[in-house]
mmCIF file of C-alpha atoms in Angstrom:
data_model
loop_
_atom_site.group_PDB
_atom_site.id
_atom_site.type_symbol
_atom_site.label_atom_id
_atom_site.label_comp_id
_atom_site.label_asym_id
_atom_site.label_seq_id
_atom_site.Cartn_x
_atom_site.Cartn_y
_atom_site.Cartn_z
ATOM 1 C CA MET A 1 -63.179 -22.138 1.584
ATOM 2 C CA SER A 2 -62.871 -19.871 -1.817
ATOM 3 C CA MET A 3 -60.927 -16.791 -2.050
ATOM 4 C CA THR A 4 -62.583 -13.424 -2.992
ATOM 5 C CA ASN A 5 -60.879 -11.349 -5.569
ATOM 6 C CA GLY A 6 -59.743 -9.339 -2.602
ATOM 7 C CA GLU A 7 -58.138 -12.089 -0.638
ATOM 8 C CA ALA A 8 -56.386 -12.876 -3.966
ATOM 9 C CA ALA A 9 -55.084 -9.475 -4.375
ATOM 10 C CA ALA A 10 -54.001 -9.500 -1.153
ATOM 11 C CA LYS A 11 -52.105 -12.634 -1.295
ATOM 12 C CA MET A 12 -50.458 -11.451 -4.758
ATOM 13 C CA THR A 13 -49.446 -8.447 -2.940
ATOM 14 C CA ASP A 14 -47.947 -10.040 0.017
ATOM 15 C CA LYS A 15 -46.049 -12.256 -2.395
ATOM 16 C CA ALA A 16 -44.860 -9.338 -4.612
ATOM 17 C CA THR A 17 -43.743 -7.582 -1.426
ATOM 18 C CA TYR A 18 -41.829 -10.722 -0.271
ATOM 19 C CA ASP A 19 -40.184 -10.988 -3.378
ATOM 20 C CA ARG A 20 -39.581 -7.307 -3.567
ATOM 21 C CA LEU A 21 -38.149 -7.733 0.282
ATOM 22 C CA GLU A 22 -36.338 -10.748 -0.673
ATOM 23 C CA LYS A 23 -34.239 -9.234 -3.432
ATOM 24 C CA ASP A 24 -33.626 -5.882 -1.534
ATOM 25 C CA VAL A 25 -32.195 -8.258 1.391
ATOM 26 C CA THR A 26 -30.125 -9.934 -1.186
ATOM 27 C CA ALA A 27 -28.976 -6.884 -2.473
ATOM 28 C CA VAL A 28 -27.876 -5.478 0.653
ATOM 29 C CA LYS A 29 -26.024 -8.825 1.791
ATOM 30 C CA ASN A 30 -24.089 -8.291 -1.790
ATOM 31 C CA ASP A 31 -23.579 -4.575 -0.721
ATOM 32 C CA ILE A 32 -22.199 -5.885 2.816
ATOM 33 C CA ALA A 33 -19.918 -8.405 1.127
ATOM 34 C CA ALA A 34 -18.435 -5.553 -1.252
ATOM 35 C CA LEU A 35 -18.211 -3.467 1.397
ATOM 36 C CA THR A 36 -16.290 -6.155 3.482
ATOM 37 C CA ASP A 37 -13.734 -7.154 0.510
ATOM 38 C CA GLN A 38 -13.093 -3.265 0.051
ATOM 39 C CA ILE A 39 -12.239 -2.765 3.623
ATOM 40 C CA THR A 40 -10.084 -6.143 3.679
ATOM 41 C CA ASP A 41 -8.050 -4.811 0.464
ATOM 42 C CA ALA A 42 -7.763 -1.236 2.102
ATOM 43 C CA LEU A 43 -6.397 -3.132 5.789
ATOM 44 C CA ASN A 44 -4.006 -5.152 3.521
ATOM 45 C CA SER A 45 -2.981 -2.229 1.281
ATOM 46 C CA PHE A 46 -2.384 -0.164 4.477
ATOM 47 C CA ALA A 47 -0.529 -2.960 6.326
ATOM 48 C CA GLY A 48 1.686 -3.401 3.394
ATOM 49 C CA THR A 49 2.506 0.382 3.332
ATOM 50 C CA ALA A 50 3.483 0.039 6.852
ATOM 51 C CA SER A 51 5.358 -2.664 7.010
ATOM 52 C CA LYS A 52 7.750 -1.262 3.902
ATOM 53 C CA GLN A 53 7.683 1.991 6.015
ATOM 54 C CA ALA A 54 8.919 0.149 8.823
ATOM 55 C CA ARG A 55 11.434 -1.893 6.872
ATOM 56 C CA ARG A 56 12.898 1.610 5.384
ATOM 57 C CA GLY A 57 13.059 3.033 8.657
ATOM 58 C CA TYR A 58 14.834 0.148 10.186
ATOM 59 C CA LYS A 59 17.629 -0.081 7.230
ATOM 60 C CA GLN A 60 17.815 4.041 7.534
ATOM 61 C CA ALA A 61 18.553 3.619 11.648
ATOM 62 C CA ARG A 62 20.885 0.967 11.001
ATOM 63 C CA ALA A 63 22.811 3.015 8.235
ATOM 64 C CA ASN A 64 22.926 5.673 10.477
ATOM 65 C CA ALA A 65 24.470 3.871 13.320
ATOM 66 C CA GLU A 66 27.111 1.923 11.150
ATOM 67 C CA GLN A 67 28.104 5.560 10.149
ATOM 68 C CA ALA A 68 28.141 6.939 13.509
ATOM 69 C CA VAL A 69 30.452 3.583 14.264
ATOM 70 C CA ASP A 70 32.658 4.150 11.404
ATOM 71 C CA ASP A 71 33.307 7.777 12.508
ATOM 72 C CA MET A 72 33.933 7.193 15.718
ATOM 73 C CA SER A 73 36.530 4.507 14.760
ATOM 74 C CA GLU A 74 38.107 6.910 12.766
ATOM 75 C CA ARG A 75 38.225 9.636 15.335
ATOM 76 C CA GLY A 76 39.465 7.055 17.950
ATOM 77 C CA GLY A 77 42.171 6.434 15.369
ATOM 78 C CA ALA A 78 43.038 9.849 14.656
ATOM 79 C CA MET A 79 43.692 10.156 18.359
ATOM 80 C CA MET A 80 45.400 6.792 18.938
ATOM 81 C CA ASP A 81 47.803 8.611 16.318
ATOM 82 C CA ALA A 82 48.218 11.632 17.649
ATOM 83 C CA ALA A 83 48.909 10.097 21.082
ATOM 84 C CA GLN A 84 51.380 7.913 19.778
ATOM 85 C CA ASP A 85 53.173 10.991 18.098
ATOM 86 C CA ALA A 86 53.123 12.856 21.187
ATOM 87 C CA ALA A 87 54.700 10.009 22.947
ATOM 88 C CA SER A 88 57.059 9.561 20.583
ATOM 89 C CA SER A 89 57.915 13.447 20.670
ATOM 90 C CA ILE A 90 58.283 13.353 23.867
ATOM 91 C CA GLY A 91 60.167 10.442 23.899
ATOM 92 C CA GLU A 92 62.803 11.639 21.573
ATOM 93 C CA THR A 93 62.766 15.392 23.374
ATOM 94 C CA LEU A 94 63.900 13.361 26.593
ATOM 95 C CA GLU A 95 66.484 10.843 24.864
ATOM 96 C CA ASP A 96 68.126 14.798 23.414
ATOM 97 C CA ALA A 97 67.869 16.109 26.593
ATOM 98 C CA ILE A 98 69.476 13.070 28.508
ATOM 99 C CA THR A 99 72.635 13.038 25.613
ATOM 100 C CA GLU A 100 73.230 16.835 25.946
ATOM 101 C CA ARG A 101 73.452 17.039 29.463
ATOM 102 C CA PRO A 102 73.663 13.397 31.164
ATOM 103 C CA LEU A 103 74.766 14.827 34.258
ATOM 104 C CA ALA A 104 72.036 16.943 34.782
ATOM 105 C CA THR A 105 69.637 14.526 33.849
ATOM 106 C CA VAL A 106 70.867 11.838 36.269
ATOM 107 C CA GLY A 107 70.639 14.625 39.467
ATOM 108 C CA ILE A 108 66.928 15.385 38.365
ATOM 109 C CA ALA A 109 66.137 11.904 38.323
ATOM 110 C CA LEU A 110 67.951 11.502 41.731
ATOM 111 C CA GLY A 111 66.336 14.590 43.193
ATOM 112 C CA ILE A 112 62.588 13.132 41.252
ATOM 113 C CA GLY A 113 63.320 9.808 43.353
ATOM 114 C CA PHE A 114 64.153 11.977 46.604
ATOM 115 C CA LEU A 115 60.928 13.518 46.765
ATOM 116 C CA ILE A 116 59.016 10.788 46.139
ATOM 117 C CA GLY A 117 60.497 8.930 48.559
ATOM 118 C CA LEU A 118 60.068 11.484 51.402
ATOM 119 C CA THR A 119 56.274 11.537 49.987
ATOM 120 C CA TRP A 120 56.178 7.948 50.368
ATOM 121 C CA ARG A 121 57.864 7.958 53.908
ATOM 122 C CA ARG A 122 54.819 10.408 55.478
#
């Protein structure tokens, strides 16, 4: 079986078309691989940025919480000092009153005791 010129030309065209399609498919595969690499790099960059921002946010929140605890501790200490000063002042005032009027103080103490006793009795 011999081939005619037309059949030979068709075979050559088919071979050329096949080679061109094979080159095109290879080029598409290479483009897809390059896009995959670019997408992977972009996702890794995004994940790195998100991780850094999350760490920064955590550190900021922790610093804010520590500052709030320090502020509350200082306020609590100031309130405790004020309460101790007030108690000391009341103690000194009572001591002065007792030393200046001992009989009146004893009378007041007896009266308060009597009232408490009446209240408890009911």
